[in-house]
Short mmCIF file of C-alpha atoms in Angstrom, two decimals:
data_model
loop_
_atom_site.label_atom_id
_atom_site.label_comp_id
_atom_site.label_asym_id
_atom_site.label_seq_id
_atom_site.Cartn_x
_atom_site.Cartn_y
_atom_site.Cartn_z
CA MET R 1 179.50 15.68 78.05
CA THR R 2 179.16 19.36 78.03
CA LEU R 3 176.65 21.22 75.79
CA SER R 4 179.84 22.76 73.95
CA THR R 5 180.90 19.52 72.60
CA LEU R 6 177.63 19.03 70.79
CA LEU R 7 177.85 22.16 69.06
CA TYR R 8 179.50 22.66 65.72
CA SER R 9 181.73 25.52 65.57
CA GLN R 10 183.17 27.46 62.53
CA ASN R 11 185.73 30.64 62.36
CA LEU R 12 185.94 33.06 59.55
CA THR R 13 187.81 36.37 59.06
CA LEU R 14 186.31 39.06 57.16
CA ALA R 15 188.28 40.89 54.61
CA PRO R 16 189.50 43.85 53.61
CA GLU R 17 189.36 45.49 56.90
CA ASP R 18 187.15 48.50 57.18
CA ASN R 19 185.96 49.81 60.41
CA HIS R 20 182.76 51.48 58.75
CA ARG R 21 181.80 48.45 56.95
CA LEU R 22 182.28 46.08 60.16
CA PHE R 23 179.97 48.14 62.18
CA ASN R 24 177.41 48.35 59.26
CA LEU R 25 177.54 44.67 59.28
CA CYS R 26 177.24 44.05 63.11
CA GLY R 27 174.69 47.06 63.51
CA LYS R 28 173.99 49.26 66.39
CA LEU R 29 174.64 47.48 69.52
CA ASN R 30 175.29 44.30 67.59
CA GLU R 31 171.33 44.05 66.40
CA HIS R 32 172.11 42.64 63.27
CA LEU R 33 174.27 39.94 64.84
CA LYS R 34 171.49 39.30 67.44
CA LEU R 35 169.08 38.92 64.34
CA ILE R 36 171.11 36.32 62.85
CA GLU R 37 171.58 34.37 66.16
CA LYS R 38 167.86 34.53 66.91
CA PHE R 39 166.63 33.54 63.36
CA LEU R 40 169.32 30.58 62.90
CA GLY R 41 169.72 29.33 66.45
CA VAL R 42 173.40 29.98 66.54
CA MET R 43 175.74 31.95 68.95
CA ILE R 44 178.21 34.46 67.39
CA ARG R 45 181.26 35.75 68.94
CA HIS R 46 183.61 38.20 67.17
CA ARG R 47 186.93 40.14 68.04
CA GLY R 48 187.56 42.43 65.33
CA TYR R 49 187.09 40.77 61.80
CA THR R 50 187.17 37.49 63.27
CA PHE R 51 183.98 35.62 63.95
CA SER R 52 183.16 32.36 65.59
CA VAL R 53 179.96 30.73 65.06
CA SER R 54 178.42 27.79 67.04
CA GLY R 55 175.41 25.81 66.55
CA ASP R 56 173.85 22.98 64.57
CA ARG R 57 176.16 22.46 61.46
CA TYR R 58 173.64 23.51 58.92
CA ALA R 59 172.81 26.73 60.78
CA VAL R 60 176.44 27.63 61.55
CA GLU R 61 177.08 27.14 57.70
CA LYS R 62 174.04 29.49 56.74
CA ALA R 63 175.35 32.01 59.29
CA CYS R 64 178.69 32.12 57.85
CA ASP R 65 177.43 32.47 54.48
CA ALA R 66 175.18 35.26 55.54
CA LEU R 67 178.09 37.11 57.43
CA ASN R 68 180.22 36.89 54.23
CA THR R 69 177.35 38.24 51.99
CA LEU R 70 176.17 40.88 54.15
CA TYR R 71 179.77 42.09 54.66
CA ASP R 72 179.89 42.17 51.08
CA GLN R 73 176.61 44.16 50.81
CA THR R 74 178.05 46.81 53.24
CA GLU R 75 180.51 47.95 50.29
CA LYS R 76 177.29 48.77 48.04
CA VAL R 77 175.01 50.44 50.48
CA PRO R 78 175.61 53.31 52.91
CA MET R 79 173.70 51.64 55.96
CA LEU R 80 172.59 48.11 56.39
CA GLU R 81 169.37 48.01 57.89
CA PRO R 82 168.02 45.33 60.14
CA LYS R 83 164.96 44.50 57.47
CA GLN R 84 167.69 43.89 54.89
CA VAL R 85 169.28 41.39 57.01
CA HIS R 86 165.84 39.36 57.80
CA LEU R 87 165.10 39.57 54.11
CA HIS R 88 168.49 38.04 53.30
CA LEU R 89 168.07 35.24 56.03
CA GLN R 90 164.43 34.49 54.98
CA THR R 91 165.28 34.18 51.47
CA THR R 92 168.53 32.04 51.95
CA THR R 93 167.19 29.60 54.57
CA ARG R 94 164.04 28.99 52.45
CA LYS R 95 164.36 25.72 50.37
CA PRO R 96 163.45 26.84 46.74
CA ALA R 97 161.23 24.32 44.82
CA LYS R 98 163.46 25.61 41.60
CA GLU R 99 166.96 26.01 41.01
CA SER R 100 168.89 28.69 42.96
CA GLN R 101 169.22 31.01 40.01
CA ASP R 102 165.53 31.48 39.95
CA ALA R 103 165.00 32.52 43.57
CA TYR R 104 165.41 36.36 42.93
CA MET R 105 164.40 38.47 40.05
CA GLU R 106 165.12 42.45 39.64
CA ILE R 107 163.02 45.20 38.45
CA HIS R 108 165.08 48.25 37.20
CA LEU R 109 163.54 51.67 38.00
CA LYS R 110 165.11 55.03 37.32
CA LYS R 111 165.33 55.67 41.63
CA GLY R 112 166.91 52.12 41.96
CA THR R 113 166.02 48.41 41.83
CA ILE R 114 163.46 46.44 43.57
CA THR R 115 164.26 42.82 43.88
CA ALA R 116 161.96 39.90 44.33
CA ARG R 117 162.84 37.05 46.33
CA GLY R 118 161.87 33.49 46.45
CA ASP R 119 159.92 31.15 44.11
CA ASN R 120 156.65 32.88 44.50
CA GLN R 121 157.53 36.40 44.18
CA VAL R 122 159.50 35.53 41.11
CA SER R 123 156.64 33.67 39.82
CA TYR R 124 154.56 36.69 40.64
CA LEU R 125 156.78 39.24 38.33
CA ARG R 126 156.87 36.61 35.53
CA ASN R 127 153.29 36.26 35.51
CA ILE R 128 152.53 39.91 35.30
CA LEU R 129 155.18 40.34 32.47
CA GLN R 130 153.35 37.54 30.52
CA HIS R 131 149.55 37.88 31.17
CA ASP R 132 147.06 40.76 30.90
CA VAL R 133 145.17 39.69 34.20
CA ASN R 134 147.15 38.64 37.32
CA PHE R 135 145.84 37.96 40.72
CA GLY R 136 148.36 37.81 43.72
CA ILE R 137 146.62 36.08 46.85
CA GLY R 138 148.00 35.63 50.18
CA PRO R 139 148.56 36.98 53.69
CA ALA R 140 149.98 40.61 54.64
CA GLY R 141 153.56 41.37 54.08
CA THR R 142 154.38 38.92 51.05
CA GLY R 143 154.99 41.85 48.56
CA LYS R 144 151.86 41.72 46.50
CA THR R 145 151.11 45.28 46.14
CA TYR R 146 154.53 46.57 46.59
CA LEU R 147 155.81 44.45 43.61
CA ALA R 148 152.53 45.17 41.73
CA VAL R 149 153.30 49.06 41.90
CA ALA R 150 156.91 48.49 41.02
CA CYS R 151 156.02 46.68 37.86
CA ALA R 152 153.46 49.41 37.09
CA VAL R 153 156.24 52.20 37.74
CA GLN R 154 158.50 50.20 35.33
CA ALA R 155 156.12 49.96 32.66
CA LEU R 156 155.36 53.66 33.01
CA GLU R 157 158.84 54.76 32.95
CA THR R 158 159.77 52.41 29.72
CA GLU R 159 156.70 53.91 28.13
CA ARG R 160 154.93 50.39 27.64
CA VAL R 161 151.68 52.33 29.15
CA SER R 162 150.75 55.90 29.41
CA ARG R 163 149.28 55.88 32.57
CA ILE R 164 148.93 54.16 36.15
CA ILE R 165 145.54 53.52 37.90
CA LEU R 166 145.48 52.28 41.34
CA VAL R 167 142.11 51.39 42.92
CA ARG R 168 140.81 50.30 45.96
CA PRO R 169 137.49 49.22 47.38
CA ILE R 170 136.40 51.67 50.20
CA VAL R 171 135.05 49.26 52.88
CA GLU R 172 134.52 50.67 56.53
CA ALA R 173 136.15 48.03 59.02
CA GLY R 174 134.83 49.19 62.01
CA GLU R 175 135.01 52.91 61.57
CA LYS R 176 132.52 55.25 59.84
CA LEU R 177 133.72 57.46 57.04
CA GLY R 178 131.03 59.86 58.11
CA PHE R 179 132.92 60.82 61.11
CA LEU R 180 136.21 61.49 59.26
CA PRO R 181 136.80 65.38 58.64
CA GLY R 182 136.99 66.68 54.98
CA ASP R 183 135.33 66.19 51.83
CA ILE R 184 135.16 62.65 49.92
CA ALA R 185 138.66 63.08 48.56
CA GLN R 186 139.99 63.56 51.98
CA LYS R 187 137.89 60.81 53.39
CA ILE R 188 139.24 58.05 51.07
CA ASN R 189 142.71 59.30 51.33
CA PRO R 190 143.73 56.99 54.24
CA TYR R 191 142.37 54.03 52.31
CA LEU R 192 145.00 54.55 49.44
CA ARG R 193 147.84 55.51 51.74
CA PRO R 194 149.89 52.11 51.01
CA LEU R 195 149.92 52.77 47.28
CA TYR R 196 150.98 56.22 47.90
CA ASP R 197 153.94 55.00 50.13
CA ALA R 198 155.14 52.58 47.48
CA LEU R 199 155.03 55.12 44.78
CA TYR R 200 156.84 57.92 46.81
CA GLU R 201 159.53 55.34 47.60
CA MET R 202 159.96 54.47 44.00
CA MET R 203 159.44 57.84 42.14
CA GLY R 204 159.94 60.28 44.82
CA PHE R 205 157.29 62.83 46.29
CA GLU R 206 157.66 65.68 43.98
CA LYS R 207 157.45 63.37 40.79
CA VAL R 208 154.41 61.49 42.07
CA HIS R 209 152.53 64.54 42.65
CA GLN R 210 153.42 66.07 39.26
CA LEU R 211 152.09 63.03 37.60
CA ILE R 212 148.91 62.89 39.83
CA GLU R 213 148.11 66.57 38.68
CA LYS R 214 148.68 65.59 34.97
CA GLY R 215 146.36 62.76 35.32
CA VAL R 216 149.10 60.19 34.69
CA ILE R 217 148.78 58.62 37.84
CA GLU R 218 144.95 58.15 39.27
CA LEU R 219 144.23 56.79 42.58
CA LEU R 220 140.74 55.92 42.89
CA PRO R 221 137.86 54.34 44.98
CA LEU R 222 136.64 51.18 43.19
CA ALA R 223 133.32 52.75 42.76
CA PHE R 224 134.63 55.52 40.45
CA MET R 225 135.63 52.85 37.97
CA ARG R 226 131.93 52.07 36.66
CA GLY R 227 131.26 53.27 33.03
CA ARG R 228 135.11 53.56 32.21
CA SER R 229 137.12 51.83 29.61
CA LEU R 230 140.94 52.04 30.38
CA ASN R 231 143.12 51.65 27.35
CA ASP R 232 147.04 51.89 27.54
CA SER R 233 147.03 51.52 31.29
CA PHE R 234 148.47 49.62 33.99
CA ILE R 235 145.65 48.77 36.62
CA ILE R 236 146.23 47.82 40.22
CA LEU R 237 143.29 46.57 42.46
CA ASP R 238 144.34 46.68 45.76
CA GLU R 239 142.59 44.72 48.55
CA GLY R 240 140.47 42.83 46.26
CA GLN R 241 139.14 40.68 48.89
CA ASN R 242 136.82 43.52 50.05
CA THR R 243 134.90 43.47 46.63
CA THR R 244 131.75 41.96 45.91
CA VAL R 245 131.13 39.59 43.30
CA GLU R 246 129.53 42.38 40.94
CA GLN R 247 132.29 44.92 41.89
CA MET R 248 134.98 42.35 40.62
CA LYS R 249 133.12 41.56 37.52
CA MET R 250 132.57 45.64 36.91
CA PHE R 251 136.55 46.24 37.54
CA LEU R 252 137.71 43.11 35.41
CA THR R 253 135.42 44.33 32.47
CA ARG R 254 136.96 47.88 32.36
CA ILE R 255 140.22 46.70 30.81
CA GLY R 256 140.91 47.94 27.60
CA PHE R 257 143.52 47.60 24.95
CA ASN R 258 147.25 47.55 25.59
CA SER R 259 146.40 47.23 29.33
CA ARG R 260 147.32 45.11 32.34
CA ALA R 261 145.77 44.57 35.49
CA VAL R 262 147.12 43.10 38.80
CA ILE R 263 144.49 42.25 41.65
CA THR R 264 145.91 41.60 45.21
CA GLY R 265 144.22 40.56 48.30
CA ASP R 266 144.30 38.41 51.25
CA VAL R 267 141.11 36.38 52.00
CA THR R 268 141.66 35.86 55.63
CA GLN R 269 141.06 39.56 55.91
CA ILE R 270 137.63 40.14 54.69
CA ASP R 271 135.86 43.14 55.74
CA LEU R 272 132.48 42.63 54.15
CA GLU R 273 129.56 42.05 56.22
CA ASP R 274 129.02 38.66 54.43
CA LYS R 275 132.41 37.36 53.96
CA ARG R 276 130.99 34.68 51.31
CA THR R 277 130.37 37.36 48.95
CA SER R 278 133.82 38.17 48.40
CA GLY R 279 134.62 38.80 44.54
CA LEU R 280 138.08 37.80 45.08
CA ILE R 281 137.24 34.15 46.17
CA HIS R 282 134.58 34.20 43.62
CA SER R 283 136.65 35.12 40.74
CA SER R 284 139.66 32.70 41.90
CA LYS R 285 137.26 29.91 41.35
CA VAL R 286 135.51 31.27 38.02
CA LEU R 287 138.56 32.38 36.21
CA ALA R 288 141.07 29.54 37.43
CA ASN R 289 141.21 28.26 33.66
CA VAL R 290 140.64 31.30 31.69
CA PRO R 291 143.76 31.55 29.19
CA GLY R 292 145.49 35.14 29.76
CA ILE R 293 144.60 35.17 33.69
CA SER R 294 147.42 34.01 36.17
CA PHE R 295 147.12 33.22 39.84
CA THR R 296 149.98 33.55 42.24
CA ARG R 297 149.02 32.15 45.64
CA PHE R 298 151.52 33.51 48.48
CA GLN R 299 152.12 31.52 51.83
CA VAL R 300 152.98 32.42 55.25
CA ASN R 301 156.87 31.71 54.43
CA ASP R 302 156.75 34.39 51.73
CA VAL R 303 156.17 37.21 54.19
CA VAL R 304 159.10 39.60 54.29
CA ARG R 305 158.02 42.18 56.91
CA HIS R 306 159.37 42.09 60.55
CA PRO R 307 160.10 38.53 61.78
CA LEU R 308 157.04 38.56 64.08
CA VAL R 309 154.69 39.31 61.21
CA GLN R 310 155.25 35.71 60.01
CA LYS R 311 154.48 34.16 63.53
CA ILE R 312 151.45 36.39 63.86
CA VAL R 313 149.98 35.01 60.59
CA GLU R 314 150.82 31.31 61.66
CA ALA R 315 149.16 31.98 64.90
CA TYR R 316 146.05 33.16 63.53
CA GLU R 317 146.01 30.30 60.68
CA THR R 318 146.55 27.66 63.61
CA HIS R 319 143.63 29.16 65.80
CA GLU R 320 141.42 29.30 62.76
CA ASP R 321 142.26 25.63 62.01
CA ILE R 322 141.67 24.57 65.56
CA THR R 323 138.18 26.46 65.74
CA LYS R 324 136.96 24.86 62.61
CA LEU R 325 137.85 21.39 64.07
CA ASN R 326 136.13 22.08 67.13
CA LYS R 327 132.98 23.89 65.59
CA PRO R 328 129.86 21.64 66.01
CA ARG R 329 128.30 20.12 62.80
#
């Protein structure tokens, strides 16, 4: 018995025929097809618009569904990118705990639409809409900060708030701020760069800088929050794992009337000298049952960056688990 007799095969023909859309689906040098093959463990062969997919039956059916869906998407987008293919595969192959119609949710902005995919991202967005204080805790690449910024931009554009406040604790991770050139504003700029990038994508470079000049958008180090009371604002504290207990309490007590706060962080990437003093870990215990406060805990399978990021996170978690088991007591 040969290997080919053990494989399930399925053929499909895409329509309508359009050379630009076909190239868009396959990608440069068939990179999108190779991504589907690697992700699902199938073999894809095609001649023109007719595709043959072989492998495990479940994987083959998922691959065919992906080809059909992504081909439909090529009618709507000028250029299909590998990250979009990966995101589609990751979302559709995950087994949701809820009904499929709950597996995605959209945030409509003036410059476009941001889509949350998967149970945890959808739950995260719903919590932000329903609660005044929200925590998003989990590994890098799960969309915690990006989706929070999208909610903030939407709230500003629909006039539910009058300003956006984006905050980060300034903690040196092996590098000394004193050696960086410039004044304090220039020194802290690299720490706030991920927040700038999300804003630029959702609002445009010129618009963001206009709003910053008017004070409608503020990007601040956490220390500058002391003594303030923020009303009518959407406030995001990013990298919350690097706050101390005192800093987290200070931040949470800055929230004023008609304001909403989102705190994001990854407890596996604490840069504090004493990791046990993390305000994010402490608050997740102290505030767990407080009405009006929500916690969304993201998992490794929620990672939506490059496929290797999820494997890297898993490898580190496995290593840490083994280290704990072998640690002498």
